[in-house]
XYZ file of C-alpha atoms in Angstrom:
252
model
C -0.116 -0.175 0.252
C 2.854 2.031 1.043
C 4.574 1.587 -2.264
C 1.455 2.191 -4.184
C 0.925 5.599 -2.792
C 4.698 6.137 -3.525
C 4.159 5.665 -6.811
C 1.302 7.774 -7.184
C 3.015 10.596 -5.520
C 5.931 10.200 -7.985
C 3.337 10.114 -11.124
C 1.965 13.293 -9.710
C 5.455 14.878 -9.804
C 6.318 13.896 -13.299
C 3.193 15.090 -14.608
C 3.893 18.495 -12.748
C 7.320 18.667 -14.410
C 5.601 18.044 -17.735
C 2.862 20.620 -17.254
C 5.207 23.449 -15.861
C 7.473 22.462 -19.383
C 4.430 23.227 -21.414
C 3.769 26.147 -19.663
C 7.449 27.623 -20.239
C 7.129 26.927 -23.938
C 3.775 28.526 -24.195
C 5.711 31.828 -23.222
C 8.783 31.560 -24.840
C 8.905 34.811 -26.506
C 7.216 36.800 -24.019
C 9.293 39.448 -21.890
C 6.813 40.188 -19.314
C 8.467 40.393 -15.914
C 6.030 38.258 -14.208
C 6.051 35.341 -17.049
C 9.813 35.634 -16.809
C 9.827 34.771 -12.877
C 7.654 32.032 -13.529
C 10.259 30.660 -16.160
C 13.038 31.178 -13.914
C 10.873 29.208 -11.231
C 10.745 26.635 -13.832
C 14.117 26.492 -14.876
C 15.022 26.183 -10.673
C 12.828 22.887 -10.458
C 14.337 21.299 -13.744
C 17.753 22.136 -13.090
C 17.399 20.559 -9.374
C 15.746 17.650 -10.628
C 18.425 17.074 -13.112
C 21.095 17.480 -10.493
C 19.732 15.439 -7.787
C 19.464 12.593 -10.655
C 22.950 12.944 -11.537
C 24.428 12.886 -8.047
C 21.941 9.844 -7.168
C 23.021 8.051 -10.291
C 25.566 5.047 -9.734
C 26.486 5.641 -13.394
C 26.912 8.936 -14.282
C 27.951 8.957 -18.015
C 25.140 6.625 -18.757
C 22.765 9.128 -17.228
C 23.869 11.707 -19.528
C 23.693 9.577 -22.486
C 19.985 8.527 -21.870
C 18.717 12.040 -21.000
C 20.663 14.553 -23.215
C 17.726 16.630 -23.752
C 17.036 16.697 -20.037
C 20.584 17.840 -19.319
C 20.464 20.754 -22.320
C 16.991 22.071 -20.977
C 18.681 22.643 -17.217
C 21.418 24.811 -18.847
C 20.337 28.772 -18.328
C 21.177 29.465 -22.077
C 18.109 31.614 -22.729
C 19.534 33.761 -19.863
C 22.784 34.569 -21.886
C 21.279 34.664 -25.595
C 17.509 35.607 -26.079
C 17.192 32.873 -29.387
C 18.733 30.338 -26.877
C 15.059 30.307 -25.367
C 14.012 27.571 -27.902
C 16.122 24.935 -25.709
C 12.925 25.290 -23.431
C 11.258 22.831 -26.189
C 13.631 20.283 -24.986
C 11.902 20.365 -21.338
C 8.663 19.052 -22.777
C 10.349 15.797 -24.260
C 10.164 14.785 -20.918
C 6.789 13.329 -21.320
C 8.520 10.238 -23.484
C 10.062 9.513 -20.341
C 7.164 9.064 -18.431
C 5.613 7.285 -21.310
C 8.197 4.743 -21.065
C 8.067 4.104 -17.132
C 4.292 4.212 -16.346
C 2.636 3.663 -19.905
C 4.120 0.788 -21.121
C 1.733 0.050 -24.422
C 1.909 3.658 -25.349
C 5.798 3.931 -25.117
C 6.087 0.854 -27.228
C 3.866 2.160 -29.668
C 5.775 5.484 -30.058
C 9.157 3.326 -30.149
C 7.678 1.471 -33.246
C 9.152 2.171 -36.735
C 10.926 5.592 -35.135
C 8.065 7.329 -34.142
C 9.136 8.797 -31.454
C 11.838 10.516 -33.349
C 9.566 11.716 -35.856
C 7.200 13.197 -33.081
C 10.173 14.966 -31.316
C 11.400 16.572 -34.454
C 7.636 17.481 -35.386
C 7.360 19.183 -32.025
C 10.322 21.208 -32.242
C 9.506 21.973 -35.818
C 5.842 23.331 -34.817
C 7.184 25.450 -31.826
C 10.320 26.679 -34.144
C 7.968 27.745 -36.636
C 6.032 29.944 -34.286
C 9.082 31.837 -33.702
C 10.076 32.354 -37.291
C 6.318 33.280 -38.055
C 6.410 35.662 -35.582
C 9.696 37.270 -36.750
C 8.616 37.423 -40.306
C 4.945 37.606 -40.670
C 3.233 40.989 -40.239
C -0.047 39.456 -39.284
C 1.422 37.039 -36.416
C 2.093 39.692 -33.936
C 2.935 37.594 -30.670
C 4.363 33.959 -30.164
C 0.899 32.531 -29.177
C -0.496 33.344 -32.314
C 2.331 31.816 -34.059
C 1.868 28.982 -31.942
C -1.702 28.812 -33.103
C -0.938 29.171 -36.572
C 1.654 26.356 -36.712
C -0.502 23.566 -34.929
C -3.564 24.639 -37.449
C -1.291 24.206 -40.417
C 0.205 21.297 -39.144
C -3.120 19.786 -38.577
C -3.882 21.247 -42.006
C -7.127 22.442 -40.592
C -6.722 25.388 -42.258
C -8.881 28.139 -40.394
C -7.714 30.653 -42.542
C -7.838 33.311 -39.970
C -3.908 33.716 -40.237
C -2.238 33.163 -43.823
C 1.158 33.816 -44.361
C 2.156 36.879 -46.548
C 5.945 36.577 -46.936
C 7.951 34.164 -48.683
C 9.849 32.873 -45.709
C 6.287 32.331 -44.059
C 4.881 30.778 -47.028
C 7.880 28.061 -46.909
C 7.462 27.372 -43.504
C 3.792 26.481 -43.876
C 4.277 24.180 -46.550
C 7.028 22.141 -44.910
C 4.461 22.256 -41.304
C 2.068 20.861 -43.968
C 3.978 17.757 -45.411
C 4.915 16.974 -41.607
C 1.212 17.005 -40.402
C 0.543 14.684 -43.478
C 3.491 12.574 -42.642
C 2.979 12.751 -39.133
C -0.328 11.130 -39.364
C 0.547 8.593 -41.345
C 3.227 7.570 -39.479
C 1.160 7.384 -36.091
C -1.627 5.078 -38.308
C 1.334 2.893 -39.636
C 3.090 2.662 -36.105
C -0.020 1.745 -34.404
C -1.043 -0.758 -36.882
C 2.439 -2.254 -36.986
C 2.762 -2.189 -33.009
C -0.403 -4.657 -32.511
C 0.045 -7.108 -35.642
C 3.536 -7.786 -34.478
C 2.829 -7.583 -30.812
C 0.165 -10.385 -31.630
C 2.470 -12.553 -33.814
C 4.803 -12.219 -31.067
C 2.758 -13.375 -28.251
C 1.235 -16.233 -30.320
C 4.732 -17.329 -31.163
C 5.903 -17.470 -27.542
C 2.967 -18.930 -26.432
C 2.824 -21.577 -28.661
C 6.747 -22.410 -27.966
C 6.029 -22.606 -24.123
C 3.292 -24.864 -24.861
C 5.403 -27.455 -26.786
C 8.034 -27.282 -24.342
C 5.619 -27.598 -21.509
C 4.406 -30.816 -23.377
C 7.645 -32.366 -23.511
C 8.676 -31.142 -19.970
C 9.895 -34.491 -19.153
C 12.796 -34.395 -21.629
C 14.011 -30.665 -21.267
C 17.664 -29.906 -20.260
C 17.922 -27.641 -17.355
C 19.537 -25.207 -19.490
C 15.936 -25.653 -21.906
C 13.717 -25.304 -18.412
C 15.712 -22.001 -17.260
C 15.101 -20.829 -20.414
C 11.294 -21.599 -19.967
C 11.510 -20.336 -16.775
C 12.979 -16.984 -17.990
C 10.383 -16.640 -20.894
C 7.417 -17.045 -18.464
C 9.116 -14.478 -16.111
C 9.257 -12.087 -19.155
C 5.600 -12.390 -20.071
C 4.709 -11.942 -16.501
C 6.642 -8.456 -16.056
C 5.034 -7.177 -19.695
C 1.568 -8.361 -18.354
C 2.561 -6.108 -14.831
C 3.780 -3.494 -17.062
C 0.288 -3.198 -18.967
C -1.715 -3.833 -15.785
C -0.010 -0.794 -14.263
C -0.022 2.018 -17.312
C -3.917 0.824 -17.473
C -4.295 1.967 -13.533
C -1.856 4.679 -13.962
C -4.321 5.914 -17.106
C -7.310 5.355 -14.919
C -5.796 7.630 -12.064
C -5.103 10.481 -14.708
C -8.480 10.186 -15.675
C-alpha cells in the first residue's frame, strides 16, 4: 500500500514537471516580468531535478547518454542569449520518459518505426515555426498566435484566420503541412504495426512455451531455465500493461 502511494506521488511529480514545461514553452517569446519570474522558477525545478538524478545515478556517464535533452534544458542558455529560449522545447520531451515508465503500451507504440524521433522533430518544428512566423509575418504579432498558426497548419485544418504573407512564411507553411501529413500517416502505421507484431510475437511465444511444456520431461536444465526466463518476461510485460492501465485510470 505504501509503495503504491509512493508511485502515485512520483507520477504526480512527473506530470507536474511536464505541465510546467508546457507552460514555459507557451510563453517562450514573452518578455513580461511576471512570466519571466515563473520561467526562472520552472528552470530552477528542472535544474534541481536533473542535478539530484545525476548525483544519485551510479553510472554518471550512462545517465548523461540517456538524458541529453534534460541536461540541455537545464542549462540556462536563454539567460545569456534570447534566441536560446528555444531550448525550453527540450523540457517537454520529458513526456516520453513518463510514457516509457508508466505507460508501457503507449511507449512501445511510440518506439515503433521510429515514431518517437518523428514526434520529437515534429514538436520542435511546430514551436520553432511559431518563432519564425512571429519574426517574419506582419499578421502574427505574438508568439501565441504563431503557435496557433503552426498547430492549425500542421494539422491541415486551415481555418484561414491567419495566412502567411511573406516568402519565408509560405515556405514554413509548406514544411508544416508536409510534416502534418507525414505525421498522421506515421502514427497510423506505427499503431497498426505494433499490434500486428505484438499479436504475432505473443502467439509464437505461447505456442513455443506450450510445446516445451508438452515435452517437459525431455528438457535439459538449460532449456528449463530458458522456459522460466520466458515466463518471467511475459509476467513482467503483463504487470507493466496493468500498471499502465491503472495509471491511466488514475490520470482520468
